[in-house]
Amino acid sequence: MQTVSQENSIATSHKRYQILVLIFISVVINYMDRTNISVAASALSDELSLSAVQMGLIFSAFGWTYSVLQIPGGLAVDVVKVRILYPFILIAWSLATLVQGLVSSFAALIGCRMAIGVFEAPSYPCNNKIVTSWFPENERASAIAIYTSGQFIGLAFLMPVLALIQDQFGWRGLFIISGLIGIVWAVIWYVFYRDPQDHPNVSERELALIEQDKTDQENTNKEQAEEKPKFSSADFVKVFSSKKLWGIYIGQFCLGGVLIFFLTWFPTYLVEYRNLDFIKSGFLASLPFLAAFCGVLVSGFLSDFLVRRGISKEVSRKTPIVIGMLLSMCIVGANYTDDTFWIITFLSIAFFGNGLSSIAWVFVSLLAPKRLVGLVGGCFNAIGGLSAVTVPIVIGWLVNDGDFKPALLFIASLAAIGTCSYLFLVGKIDKLED
């Protein structure tokens, strides 16, 4: 009996879930190094005498290189083994994070933020390749949802921790400690990560499950590739001339604009405009991130529930996005109260709405011709990514006189534009003719 039990235990190994934990923690560290500048911003700008406009440029510098290098980063993932590439980029962006704590000039900070964008660019393609290698197709969506939740769950719990680190060691210490954490994690990653076929503790049953699914998928992809015609200039005209596609492009830009406010200017808003101390602002800043995480979960479950009930795509897919963007407009409510409870409530509702709108990617497959899904997805992601470049700069210009009210009105306006974009530009959901 004991032998049978041991055999069954070996046969049902679940090493892929341990790999998922590695990805999840990597995502948390990824977003920690993206957003620790927002926690340090107030003290950093005071010590280095940086204006709000300059801080806006520093916030946006990450997006300059990150968005431009998405395609090259994806190509690097196809060429270099993940076990080598991931620790390399982890160490590289962590060193850039650490160096931020050693510099004292505006130009140097811009350079460091751009470097972080360069080396984080391949990170999500890496995550996707790992999940594709380790998980059968029917488990991949759940795996992706789990590791992407790290950006909200991780930040929700890290905001108070980062605030405490800064309180004890200053803004320079915050960057140095964040960088050291990433370097240590890169070593841990290299020690524990293996591809499925190279992992010493993967059972034959688990490996067969992964490999069989991969073989089926590769055969399907090969058949599709043989049938797939080459791109032409007419394809690019199509994806940039469709009113429906511009509806989702603009919507994604607006959705990203709301998100980038919380990833950059939000702690500065609490500390400088609402006069909260670093520790209190760290704890309060975590609440909207928890709300966004709940919004992400509700979005998927609500939309799928409506689909299962036979509700039309116009209602089942648009409802979470439109409701979410309408809720995001609640951010302007913080302009009309001085009560901390209501300020955080309005901001949490707004970020919950941002999470609720997060299923926008589904419209790429709903609207794009099957042959052009990848191209439309690339345009959709690129235009959405421009919000990380422009929105921090616009906010920096709007708050340069110390008043955040125009900035919150600007964010609410983005949400309103996104709502109108889905209602009036996207309109009826029909796949474009090829």
Short mmCIF file of C-alpha atoms in Angstrom, two decimals:
data_model
loop_
_atom_site.label_atom_id
_atom_site.label_comp_id
_atom_site.label_asym_id
_atom_site.label_seq_id
_atom_site.Cartn_x
_atom_site.Cartn_y
_atom_site.Cartn_z
CA MET A 1 0.00 0.00 0.00
CA GLN A 2 2.80 2.39 0.85
CA THR A 3 4.49 1.74 -2.51
CA VAL A 4 1.26 2.43 -4.40
CA SER A 5 0.75 5.61 -2.42
CA GLN A 6 4.28 6.78 -3.22
CA GLU A 7 3.79 6.02 -6.90
CA ASN A 8 0.53 7.96 -6.97
CA SER A 9 2.25 10.85 -5.21
CA ILE A 10 4.99 10.89 -7.82
CA ALA A 11 2.49 10.52 -10.64
CA THR A 12 0.52 13.57 -9.52
CA SER A 13 3.38 16.02 -8.99
CA HIS A 14 2.40 19.69 -9.39
CA LYS A 15 5.72 21.39 -9.97
CA ARG A 16 4.08 23.83 -12.39
CA TYR A 17 2.40 25.52 -9.44
CA GLN A 18 5.77 26.07 -7.79
CA ILE A 19 6.93 27.68 -11.03
CA LEU A 20 3.83 29.88 -10.90
CA VAL A 21 4.90 31.08 -7.45
CA LEU A 22 8.27 32.10 -8.93
CA ILE A 23 6.50 34.12 -11.63
CA PHE A 24 4.11 35.72 -9.12
CA ILE A 25 6.94 36.94 -6.89
CA SER A 26 8.84 38.18 -9.94
CA VAL A 27 5.78 40.25 -10.97
CA VAL A 28 5.56 41.72 -7.46
CA ILE A 29 9.24 42.75 -7.62
CA ASN A 30 8.74 44.04 -11.16
CA TYR A 31 5.98 46.41 -10.05
CA MET A 32 7.80 47.32 -6.85
CA ASP A 33 10.68 48.66 -8.94
CA ARG A 34 8.28 50.45 -11.28
CA THR A 35 6.39 52.21 -8.52
CA ASN A 36 8.85 52.81 -5.66
CA ILE A 37 9.63 56.13 -7.38
CA SER A 38 6.06 57.19 -6.56
CA VAL A 39 6.63 56.53 -2.84
CA ALA A 40 9.97 58.36 -2.92
CA ALA A 41 8.72 61.23 -5.08
CA SER A 42 7.80 63.72 -2.38
CA ALA A 43 11.07 63.44 -0.41
CA LEU A 44 13.14 63.09 -3.56
CA SER A 45 11.70 66.21 -5.20
CA ASP A 46 12.18 68.24 -2.01
CA GLU A 47 15.83 67.23 -1.56
CA LEU A 48 16.78 67.69 -5.23
CA SER A 49 14.53 70.74 -5.76
CA LEU A 50 12.64 69.16 -8.65
CA SER A 51 9.45 70.75 -9.97
CA ALA A 52 6.21 68.87 -10.60
CA VAL A 53 6.88 69.07 -14.33
CA GLN A 54 10.30 67.47 -13.85
CA MET A 55 8.77 64.74 -11.67
CA GLY A 56 6.22 64.10 -14.42
CA LEU A 57 9.07 63.56 -16.88
CA ILE A 58 10.81 61.21 -14.43
CA PHE A 59 7.60 59.22 -13.97
CA SER A 60 7.08 58.93 -17.72
CA ALA A 61 10.68 58.00 -18.60
CA PHE A 62 10.02 54.34 -17.78
CA GLY A 63 7.26 54.23 -20.40
CA TRP A 64 9.48 55.72 -23.13
CA THR A 65 11.71 52.66 -23.37
CA TYR A 66 9.30 50.04 -22.02
CA SER A 67 6.68 50.62 -24.71
CA VAL A 68 9.17 50.99 -27.58
CA LEU A 69 11.04 47.79 -26.67
CA GLN A 70 8.03 45.48 -26.28
CA ILE A 71 8.57 43.88 -29.69
CA PRO A 72 12.39 43.57 -29.38
CA GLY A 73 11.86 42.23 -25.86
CA GLY A 74 9.54 39.55 -27.20
CA LEU A 75 12.09 38.61 -29.84
CA ALA A 76 14.78 38.27 -27.13
CA VAL A 77 12.54 35.80 -25.30
CA ASP A 78 12.35 33.66 -28.44
CA VAL A 79 16.14 33.63 -28.84
CA VAL A 80 17.53 33.34 -25.28
CA LYS A 81 16.63 30.59 -22.81
CA VAL A 82 14.34 31.89 -20.08
CA ARG A 83 16.52 30.49 -17.30
CA ILE A 84 19.35 32.74 -18.52
CA LEU A 85 17.38 35.76 -19.74
CA TYR A 86 15.12 36.26 -16.72
CA PRO A 87 17.88 36.46 -14.07
CA PHE A 88 19.87 38.74 -16.40
CA ILE A 89 17.07 41.27 -16.85
CA LEU A 90 16.17 41.01 -13.14
CA ILE A 91 19.72 41.90 -12.12
CA ALA A 92 19.94 44.63 -14.75
CA TRP A 93 16.74 46.46 -13.79
CA SER A 94 17.52 45.94 -10.09
CA LEU A 95 20.95 47.55 -10.54
CA ALA A 96 19.27 50.49 -12.29
CA THR A 97 16.86 50.71 -9.34
CA LEU A 98 19.74 50.63 -6.85
CA VAL A 99 21.68 53.34 -8.73
CA GLN A 100 18.68 55.67 -8.35
CA GLY A 101 19.57 55.82 -4.68
CA LEU A 102 23.10 57.02 -5.49
CA VAL A 103 22.44 59.80 -8.02
CA SER A 104 21.55 63.43 -7.39
CA SER A 105 20.53 64.89 -10.74
CA PHE A 106 17.42 65.09 -12.85
CA ALA A 107 19.20 63.69 -15.92
CA ALA A 108 20.59 60.72 -14.00
CA LEU A 109 17.16 59.83 -12.63
CA ILE A 110 15.70 60.01 -16.14
CA GLY A 111 18.46 57.68 -17.34
CA CYS A 112 17.84 55.18 -14.54
CA ARG A 113 14.10 55.11 -15.18
CA MET A 114 14.71 54.56 -18.89
CA ALA A 115 17.11 51.72 -18.06
CA ILE A 116 14.49 50.05 -15.88
CA GLY A 117 12.05 50.27 -18.81
CA VAL A 118 14.63 48.71 -21.14
CA PHE A 119 15.27 45.67 -18.97
CA GLU A 120 11.68 45.15 -17.79
CA ALA A 121 10.41 45.13 -21.38
CA PRO A 122 11.02 41.36 -21.89
CA SER A 123 9.57 40.41 -18.48
CA TYR A 124 5.94 39.82 -19.44
CA PRO A 125 6.84 37.98 -22.67
CA CYS A 126 9.04 35.81 -20.40
CA ASN A 127 6.12 35.20 -18.06
CA ASN A 128 3.90 34.23 -20.96
CA LYS A 129 6.49 31.86 -22.41
CA ILE A 130 6.99 30.16 -19.03
CA VAL A 131 3.25 29.64 -18.58
CA THR A 132 2.99 28.31 -22.13
CA SER A 133 5.87 25.89 -21.44
CA TRP A 134 4.63 24.72 -18.05
CA PHE A 135 0.83 24.71 -18.25
CA PRO A 136 -1.60 22.86 -20.50
CA GLU A 137 -3.86 25.13 -22.53
CA ASN A 138 -6.91 24.66 -20.30
CA GLU A 139 -4.97 25.94 -17.26
CA ARG A 140 -3.14 28.87 -18.82
CA ALA A 141 -5.83 31.53 -18.40
CA SER A 142 -6.02 30.83 -14.67
CA ALA A 143 -2.24 30.83 -14.38
CA ILE A 144 -2.00 34.18 -16.18
CA ALA A 145 -4.73 35.65 -13.97
CA ILE A 146 -2.88 34.53 -10.84
CA TYR A 147 0.49 36.01 -11.75
CA THR A 148 -0.96 39.25 -13.16
CA SER A 149 -2.85 39.76 -9.90
CA GLY A 150 0.58 40.22 -8.35
CA GLN A 151 0.68 43.76 -9.71
CA PHE A 152 -2.29 44.73 -7.50
CA ILE A 153 -2.01 42.35 -4.55
CA GLY A 154 1.73 42.85 -4.34
CA LEU A 155 1.48 46.63 -4.41
CA ALA A 156 -1.40 46.65 -1.93
CA PHE A 157 0.79 44.97 0.67
CA LEU A 158 4.05 46.59 -0.43
CA MET A 159 2.91 50.21 -0.23
CA PRO A 160 2.98 50.24 3.61
CA VAL A 161 6.28 48.32 3.60
CA LEU A 162 7.89 50.73 1.13
CA ALA A 163 6.66 53.68 3.19
CA LEU A 164 8.19 52.14 6.33
CA ILE A 165 11.51 51.52 4.56
CA GLN A 166 11.62 55.13 3.41
CA ASP A 167 10.74 56.36 6.89
CA GLN A 168 13.68 54.39 8.33
CA PHE A 169 16.30 54.70 5.58
CA GLY A 170 15.20 57.65 3.46
CA TRP A 171 14.38 57.68 -0.24
CA ARG A 172 17.91 56.65 -1.18
CA GLY A 173 17.71 53.65 1.13
CA LEU A 174 14.36 52.73 -0.43
CA PHE A 175 15.92 52.42 -3.89
CA ILE A 176 19.02 50.61 -2.65
CA ILE A 177 17.03 48.04 -0.65
CA SER A 178 14.58 47.52 -3.54
CA GLY A 179 17.49 46.91 -5.91
CA LEU A 180 19.18 44.45 -3.55
CA ILE A 181 15.92 42.48 -3.17
CA GLY A 182 15.75 42.08 -6.96
CA ILE A 183 19.36 40.93 -7.23
CA VAL A 184 18.87 38.31 -4.51
CA TRP A 185 15.68 37.12 -6.17
CA ALA A 186 17.50 36.75 -9.51
CA VAL A 187 19.89 34.30 -7.88
CA ILE A 188 17.00 32.37 -6.29
CA TRP A 189 15.23 32.26 -9.67
CA TYR A 190 18.28 30.82 -11.43
CA VAL A 191 18.74 28.16 -8.75
CA PHE A 192 15.13 26.94 -8.74
CA TYR A 193 13.84 27.48 -12.27
CA ARG A 194 14.09 24.79 -14.94
CA ASP A 195 12.17 24.14 -18.13
CA PRO A 196 9.76 21.19 -17.75
CA GLN A 197 11.97 18.71 -19.60
CA ASP A 198 15.00 19.72 -17.50
CA HIS A 199 13.31 19.74 -14.09
CA PRO A 200 14.53 16.81 -11.97
CA ASN A 201 11.34 16.50 -9.90
CA VAL A 202 8.62 16.59 -12.54
CA SER A 203 6.70 13.34 -12.71
CA GLU A 204 6.28 11.58 -16.03
CA ARG A 205 2.53 12.07 -15.75
CA GLU A 206 2.80 15.83 -15.35
CA LEU A 207 5.38 16.11 -18.11
CA ALA A 208 3.23 14.01 -20.44
CA LEU A 209 0.27 16.30 -19.74
CA ILE A 210 2.31 19.36 -20.65
CA GLU A 211 4.07 17.83 -23.65
CA GLN A 212 0.93 16.28 -25.17
CA ASP A 213 -0.87 19.58 -24.98
CA LYS A 214 2.14 21.36 -26.47
CA THR A 215 2.33 18.89 -29.33
CA ASP A 216 -1.34 19.37 -30.14
CA GLN A 217 -0.95 23.13 -30.04
CA GLU A 218 2.18 23.09 -32.20
CA ASN A 219 0.38 21.01 -34.82
CA THR A 220 -2.52 23.45 -34.79
CA ASN A 221 -0.19 26.43 -35.08
CA LYS A 222 1.67 24.76 -37.95
CA GLU A 223 -1.57 24.19 -39.84
CA GLN A 224 -2.64 27.79 -39.26
CA ALA A 225 0.76 29.10 -40.34
CA GLU A 226 0.56 27.18 -43.60
CA GLU A 227 -2.85 28.68 -44.35
CA LYS A 228 -1.97 32.19 -43.21
CA PRO A 229 -1.17 34.70 -45.99
CA LYS A 230 1.52 37.33 -45.57
CA PHE A 231 0.77 40.80 -44.25
CA SER A 232 0.34 43.60 -46.76
CA SER A 233 0.11 47.37 -46.55
CA ALA A 234 -3.65 47.00 -46.86
CA ASP A 235 -3.68 45.17 -43.52
CA PHE A 236 -2.09 48.13 -41.78
CA VAL A 237 -4.56 50.47 -43.45
CA LYS A 238 -7.39 48.26 -42.21
CA VAL A 239 -6.29 48.20 -38.56
CA PHE A 240 -5.82 51.98 -38.49
CA SER A 241 -8.88 52.99 -40.51
CA SER A 242 -11.59 51.11 -38.63
CA LYS A 243 -13.80 53.23 -36.37
CA LYS A 244 -14.51 50.20 -34.18
CA LEU A 245 -10.82 49.45 -33.68
CA TRP A 246 -10.07 53.09 -32.88
CA GLY A 247 -12.82 52.77 -30.29
CA ILE A 248 -10.89 50.10 -28.42
CA TYR A 249 -7.53 51.81 -29.03
CA ILE A 250 -8.76 55.05 -27.45
CA GLY A 251 -10.50 53.11 -24.71
CA GLN A 252 -7.26 51.31 -23.83
CA PHE A 253 -5.35 54.60 -23.72
CA CYS A 254 -7.93 56.02 -21.30
CA LEU A 255 -7.91 52.84 -19.20
CA GLY A 256 -4.11 52.98 -18.98
CA GLY A 257 -4.22 56.67 -18.07
CA VAL A 258 -6.28 55.99 -14.95
CA LEU A 259 -3.94 53.13 -13.97
CA ILE A 260 -0.78 55.18 -14.46
CA PHE A 261 -2.04 57.88 -12.09
CA PHE A 262 -2.16 55.31 -9.28
CA LEU A 263 1.24 53.91 -10.22
CA THR A 264 2.96 57.31 -10.24
CA TRP A 265 1.33 60.40 -8.74
CA PHE A 266 -1.05 58.82 -6.20
CA PRO A 267 1.28 58.73 -3.14
CA THR A 268 2.45 62.29 -3.90
CA TYR A 269 -1.20 63.36 -3.96
CA LEU A 270 -1.77 61.87 -0.49
CA VAL A 271 1.43 63.27 1.05
CA GLU A 272 1.76 66.72 -0.49
CA TYR A 273 -1.81 67.73 -1.27
CA ARG A 274 -3.67 65.88 1.47
CA ASN A 275 -0.85 66.32 4.02
CA LEU A 276 -0.74 62.71 5.18
CA ASP A 277 2.48 61.41 6.73
CA PHE A 278 4.50 58.76 4.88
CA ILE A 279 3.42 55.87 7.11
CA LYS A 280 -0.28 56.69 7.05
CA SER A 281 -0.21 57.37 3.31
CA GLY A 282 1.44 53.99 2.73
CA PHE A 283 -1.34 52.11 4.48
CA LEU A 284 -4.11 54.17 2.87
CA ALA A 285 -2.52 53.85 -0.57
CA SER A 286 -2.87 50.07 -0.35
CA LEU A 287 -6.69 50.20 -0.23
CA PRO A 288 -7.30 51.30 -3.85
CA PHE A 289 -4.97 48.52 -5.06
CA LEU A 290 -7.03 45.95 -3.17
CA ALA A 291 -10.15 47.49 -4.71
CA ALA A 292 -8.60 47.19 -8.19
CA PHE A 293 -7.80 43.52 -7.55
CA CYS A 294 -11.46 42.91 -6.62
CA GLY A 295 -12.52 44.75 -9.76
CA VAL A 296 -10.37 42.46 -11.92
CA LEU A 297 -12.00 39.36 -10.41
CA VAL A 298 -15.54 40.72 -10.63
CA SER A 299 -14.97 41.77 -14.24
CA GLY A 300 -14.10 38.28 -15.47
CA PHE A 301 -16.74 36.45 -13.46
CA LEU A 302 -19.50 38.94 -14.33
CA SER A 303 -18.78 38.93 -18.06
CA ASP A 304 -18.55 35.13 -18.27
CA PHE A 305 -21.73 34.78 -16.17
CA LEU A 306 -23.63 37.00 -18.60
CA VAL A 307 -22.30 35.02 -21.57
CA ARG A 308 -23.43 31.75 -19.99
CA ARG A 309 -26.88 33.22 -19.47
CA GLY A 310 -27.12 33.85 -23.21
CA ILE A 311 -26.79 37.62 -22.94
CA SER A 312 -25.57 39.34 -26.12
CA LYS A 313 -21.91 40.26 -26.55
CA GLU A 314 -22.83 43.95 -26.60
CA VAL A 315 -24.13 43.61 -23.05
CA SER A 316 -21.98 40.82 -21.58
CA ARG A 317 -18.62 42.20 -22.75
CA LYS A 318 -19.34 45.92 -22.72
CA THR A 319 -21.16 46.06 -19.37
CA PRO A 320 -18.08 45.61 -17.12
CA ILE A 321 -16.04 48.07 -19.18
CA VAL A 322 -18.68 50.80 -19.37
CA ILE A 323 -19.67 50.45 -15.71
CA GLY A 324 -15.99 50.35 -14.73
CA MET A 325 -15.13 53.53 -16.61
CA LEU A 326 -18.19 55.30 -15.20
CA LEU A 327 -17.03 54.30 -11.71
CA SER A 328 -13.54 55.58 -12.52
CA MET A 329 -15.07 59.01 -13.01
CA CYS A 330 -15.82 59.00 -9.27
CA ILE A 331 -12.19 60.03 -8.72
CA VAL A 332 -13.29 63.64 -9.18
CA GLY A 333 -15.37 63.31 -6.01
CA ALA A 334 -12.15 63.62 -3.99
CA ASN A 335 -12.00 67.25 -5.10
CA TYR A 336 -15.07 68.06 -3.04
CA THR A 337 -14.17 66.69 0.37
CA ASP A 338 -11.42 67.10 2.96
CA ASP A 339 -12.39 63.99 4.89
CA THR A 340 -9.69 61.31 4.52
CA PHE A 341 -12.25 58.51 4.64
CA TRP A 342 -14.19 59.89 1.69
CA ILE A 343 -11.05 60.76 -0.25
CA ILE A 344 -9.84 57.15 -0.07
CA THR A 345 -13.37 55.90 -0.75
CA PHE A 346 -13.66 57.89 -3.99
CA LEU A 347 -10.19 56.82 -5.10
CA SER A 348 -10.89 53.17 -4.25
CA ILE A 349 -14.15 53.23 -6.23
CA ALA A 350 -12.28 54.73 -9.16
CA PHE A 351 -9.54 52.09 -9.08
CA PHE A 352 -12.13 49.32 -8.61
CA GLY A 353 -13.72 50.62 -11.80
CA ASN A 354 -10.35 50.53 -13.53
CA GLY A 355 -10.00 46.87 -12.56
CA LEU A 356 -13.57 46.19 -13.69
CA SER A 357 -12.68 47.54 -17.14
CA SER A 358 -9.64 45.28 -17.42
CA ILE A 359 -11.26 42.74 -19.79
CA ALA A 360 -10.83 45.21 -22.66
CA TRP A 361 -8.41 42.76 -24.35
CA VAL A 362 -11.36 40.52 -25.20
CA PHE A 363 -12.45 43.04 -27.84
CA VAL A 364 -9.30 42.40 -29.86
CA SER A 365 -10.43 38.86 -30.62
CA LEU A 366 -14.09 39.89 -30.95
CA LEU A 367 -13.47 42.60 -33.55
CA ALA A 368 -10.26 41.73 -35.40
CA PRO A 369 -10.27 39.33 -38.37
CA LYS A 370 -8.73 36.05 -37.23
CA ARG A 371 -5.76 36.60 -39.53
CA LEU A 372 -5.03 40.02 -37.99
CA VAL A 373 -5.57 39.36 -34.28
CA GLY A 374 -1.85 39.68 -33.53
CA LEU A 375 -1.47 42.91 -35.48
CA VAL A 376 -4.54 44.48 -33.91
CA GLY A 377 -3.36 43.34 -30.48
CA GLY A 378 0.01 44.99 -31.04
CA CYS A 379 -1.61 48.28 -32.07
CA PHE A 380 -4.03 48.06 -29.15
CA ASN A 381 -1.19 47.51 -26.66
CA ALA A 382 1.10 50.12 -28.18
CA ILE A 383 -1.50 52.90 -28.16
CA GLY A 384 -2.56 51.93 -24.64
CA GLY A 385 1.09 52.06 -23.59
CA LEU A 386 1.38 55.66 -24.74
CA SER A 387 -0.61 56.63 -21.65
CA ALA A 388 2.42 55.72 -19.51
CA VAL A 389 4.45 58.24 -21.51
CA THR A 390 2.01 61.14 -21.73
CA VAL A 391 -0.26 61.05 -18.68
CA PRO A 392 2.46 61.54 -15.99
CA ILE A 393 3.79 64.57 -17.89
CA VAL A 394 0.32 66.10 -18.28
CA ILE A 395 -0.38 65.60 -14.57
CA GLY A 396 2.98 67.16 -13.68
CA TRP A 397 2.09 70.22 -15.72
CA LEU A 398 -1.41 70.43 -14.20
CA VAL A 399 -0.19 70.23 -10.58
CA ASN A 400 2.83 72.49 -10.99
CA ASP A 401 1.12 75.21 -8.95
CA GLY A 402 0.41 72.75 -6.12
CA ASP A 403 -3.27 72.14 -6.90
CA PHE A 404 -4.24 68.52 -7.69
CA LYS A 405 -7.88 69.25 -8.51
CA PRO A 406 -7.26 69.77 -12.25
CA ALA A 407 -5.31 66.49 -12.35
CA LEU A 408 -8.19 64.49 -10.87
CA LEU A 409 -10.58 66.21 -13.28
CA PHE A 410 -8.24 65.19 -16.11
CA ILE A 411 -8.29 61.53 -14.97
CA ALA A 412 -12.09 61.61 -14.71
CA SER A 413 -12.22 63.10 -18.23
CA LEU A 414 -10.12 60.22 -19.56
CA ALA A 415 -12.61 57.77 -18.05
CA ALA A 416 -15.49 59.67 -19.64
CA ILE A 417 -13.78 59.64 -23.06
CA GLY A 418 -13.17 55.91 -22.69
CA THR A 419 -16.84 55.33 -21.90
CA CYS A 420 -17.96 57.29 -24.97
CA SER A 421 -15.38 55.47 -27.08
CA TYR A 422 -16.90 52.05 -26.30
CA LEU A 423 -20.48 53.27 -26.55
CA PHE A 424 -20.27 55.29 -29.76
CA LEU A 425 -17.15 54.24 -31.69
CA VAL A 426 -17.13 50.50 -31.00
CA GLY A 427 -20.92 50.33 -31.26
CA LYS A 428 -22.30 46.96 -32.29
CA ILE A 429 -19.79 44.16 -31.88
CA ASP A 430 -19.19 42.69 -35.33
CA LYS A 431 -15.95 41.09 -36.49
CA LEU A 432 -14.38 43.15 -39.25
CA GLU A 433 -14.50 41.62 -42.70
CA ASP A 434 -11.17 40.35 -43.99
#
